[in-house]
Amino acid sequence: MIKPCIQDFTREELGQLIKPAFRAKQIYSWVYHKYVTSFDEMKNLPQSLKEELKVNYRIEPLQIIKVEDSLDGSRKYLFKMADGNTVEAVLLLMKKEQYHEDGSMKHQAKYTVCISCQVGCKVGCSFCLTAKSGFLRDLTAGEIVEQIRIIKRENNIDANRRLNIVYMGMGEPLDNLKAVVQSSKVFSDLDGMAIASHRQTISTSGLSSKITKLGKMELGVNLAISLHAVDDALREELMPINKAYNIKSIIDAVKAFPVNDRKRVMFEYLVIKDVNDDIGAAKKLLSLLNGIKAKVNLIYFNPYGGTQFKRPEPKDMIEFQHYLTTRGLHCTIRESKGLDISAACGQLRDNELEES
Ligand code: SAH
Ligand code: SF4
């Protein structure tokens, strides 16, 4: 039996498990502020408690087995878990730090970390490499949390530096809702990493009933919908889950989702050459999102060996974007961060499996 790990628990839960409860706050500080890797390092805990913790909990659920650097500053990690399964996460440098001429800091670097929540995925989208390996298992909350902790530690990112988290790595977050919600609570704890829920974005292929469930929890997280197609027939081809949850059901669930006043629901639209890159699609997208506080993120399809799909032409991407923005819809094109490494999630792990 693999022991639970400390990062599986919210501070309140730890306070129930470990007496006296104030120890939970101290443990949180060691784990999330000082990035310790052993209970022995928790100097202000009594020896008896350290021994108790060692017997009952783990503190290092992931090991780094591969790191790949990209020219644009993003860095991809492949982690191995206790059972030998692997998952990946990516540190994205969104903005480099900048200095004034006198050498003083103008602004700090801005980071976003993309994390995984499952080994593989059940959803089976035809364009996605993660889907190819099928579904192996859900990650625990601690395994999700640890991806951020390791990346912060390895990159000397100060404990109180703000960063953004996107659940856009391997797996479908709403198919592992319990652990994902738990991890979100751990991330936002002010005595831990203090990554506010409005800095967290959960991306889903559109499990409408779970979107509703997540919304009712009022966590304050942002929602991203992987839409990718504007009519059900094409969406079913790309994403078989559309048979269970069609476009209308997703739009209805989004309309009821609580959105932070300053935020919008993000609609991800993976653009595939000659499949969904025409202006007719842009037109339908515009009417579909009518009345929703939405923003669209166009993503270049990132090809990999064995796929029939192709990367779109930049001019078509720009035309698509232009159509939407000139009609008042917020629309960005996702920079192909990390294109020289294995960019889209699932691709580093796949390379590794082929090599081994
Ligand atoms: N399962 C969730 C979150 C993980 S996928 C979801 O689907 O939203 C994260 C994003 O990566 C999705 O928008 C997905 O469409 C995109 N993606 C998958 N394969 C890709 C590829 N080959 N190139 C570019 N993006 C890809
Ligand atoms: Fe799963 Fe998302 Fe990949 Fe679809 S795109 S198979 S939902 S990880």
PDB file of C-alpha atoms and ligand atoms in Angstrom, residues 118 120-132 168-173 203-207 226 228 238-239 241 345, ligand 2:
ATOM      1  CA  GLN A 118      -4.437  11.995 -15.190  1.00  0.00           C
ATOM      2  CA  GLY A 120      -3.573   9.317 -20.209  1.00  0.00           C
ATOM      3  CA  CYS A 121      -7.172  10.332 -20.816  1.00  0.00           C
ATOM      4  CA  LYS A 122     -10.517   8.583 -21.365  1.00  0.00           C
ATOM      5  CA  VAL A 123     -11.956  11.244 -23.640  1.00  0.00           C
ATOM      6  CA  GLY A 124     -10.105  10.065 -26.731  1.00  0.00           C
ATOM      7  CA  CYS A 125      -9.912  13.178 -28.920  1.00  0.00           C
ATOM      8  CA  SER A 126      -8.618  12.203 -32.343  1.00  0.00           C
ATOM      9  CA  PHE A 127      -6.015  15.004 -32.522  1.00  0.00           C
ATOM     10  CA  CYS A 128      -4.547  14.470 -29.056  1.00  0.00           C
ATOM     11  CA  LEU A 129      -1.459  12.470 -28.310  1.00  0.00           C
ATOM     12  CA  THR A 130      -2.373  11.948 -24.658  1.00  0.00           C
ATOM     13  CA  ALA A 131      -5.429  10.039 -25.848  1.00  0.00           C
ATOM     14  CA  LYS A 132      -3.341   7.588 -27.858  1.00  0.00           C
ATOM     15  CA  MET A 168      -4.171  21.892 -19.465  1.00  0.00           C
ATOM     16  CA  GLY A 169      -1.647  19.094 -19.319  1.00  0.00           C
ATOM     17  CA  MET A 170      -2.460  15.421 -19.651  1.00  0.00           C
ATOM     18  CA  GLY A 171      -5.939  14.255 -18.735  1.00  0.00           C
ATOM     19  CA  GLU A 172      -9.440  15.641 -18.365  1.00  0.00           C
ATOM     20  CA  PRO A 173      -9.720  17.631 -15.105  1.00  0.00           C
ATOM     21  CA  SER A 203      -9.658  23.370 -19.057  1.00  0.00           C
ATOM     22  CA  THR A 204     -12.253  20.833 -20.082  1.00  0.00           C
ATOM     23  CA  SER A 205     -13.335  18.998 -23.188  1.00  0.00           C
ATOM     24  CA  GLY A 206     -16.874  19.890 -22.113  1.00  0.00           C
ATOM     25  CA  LEU A 207     -18.362  17.476 -19.592  1.00  0.00           C
ATOM     26  CA  SER A 226     -11.880  23.067 -25.482  1.00  0.00           C
ATOM     27  CA  HIS A 228     -12.464  23.144 -31.423  1.00  0.00           C
ATOM     28  CA  LEU A 238     -12.723  15.268 -33.377  1.00  0.00           C
ATOM     29  CA  MET A 239     -14.028  14.669 -29.876  1.00  0.00           C
ATOM     30  CA  ILE A 241     -17.372  12.976 -26.036  1.00  0.00           C
ATOM     31  CA  CYS A 345       1.115  18.070 -23.613  1.00  0.00           C
TER      32      CYS A 345
HETATM   33 FE1  SF4 B   2      -8.197  14.242 -23.130  1.00  0.00          FE
HETATM   34 FE2  SF4 B   2      -7.996  16.907 -23.471  1.00  0.00          FE
HETATM   35 FE3  SF4 B   2      -6.528  15.188 -24.951  1.00  0.00          FE
HETATM   36 FE4  SF4 B   2      -9.138  15.358 -25.372  1.00  0.00          FE
HETATM   37  S1  SF4 B   2      -7.625  17.002 -25.657  1.00  0.00           S
HETATM   38  S2  SF4 B   2      -7.957  13.436 -25.197  1.00  0.00           S
HETATM   39  S3  SF4 B   2      -9.871  15.687 -23.309  1.00  0.00           S
HETATM   40  S4  SF4 B   2      -6.386  15.502 -22.762  1.00  0.00           S
END
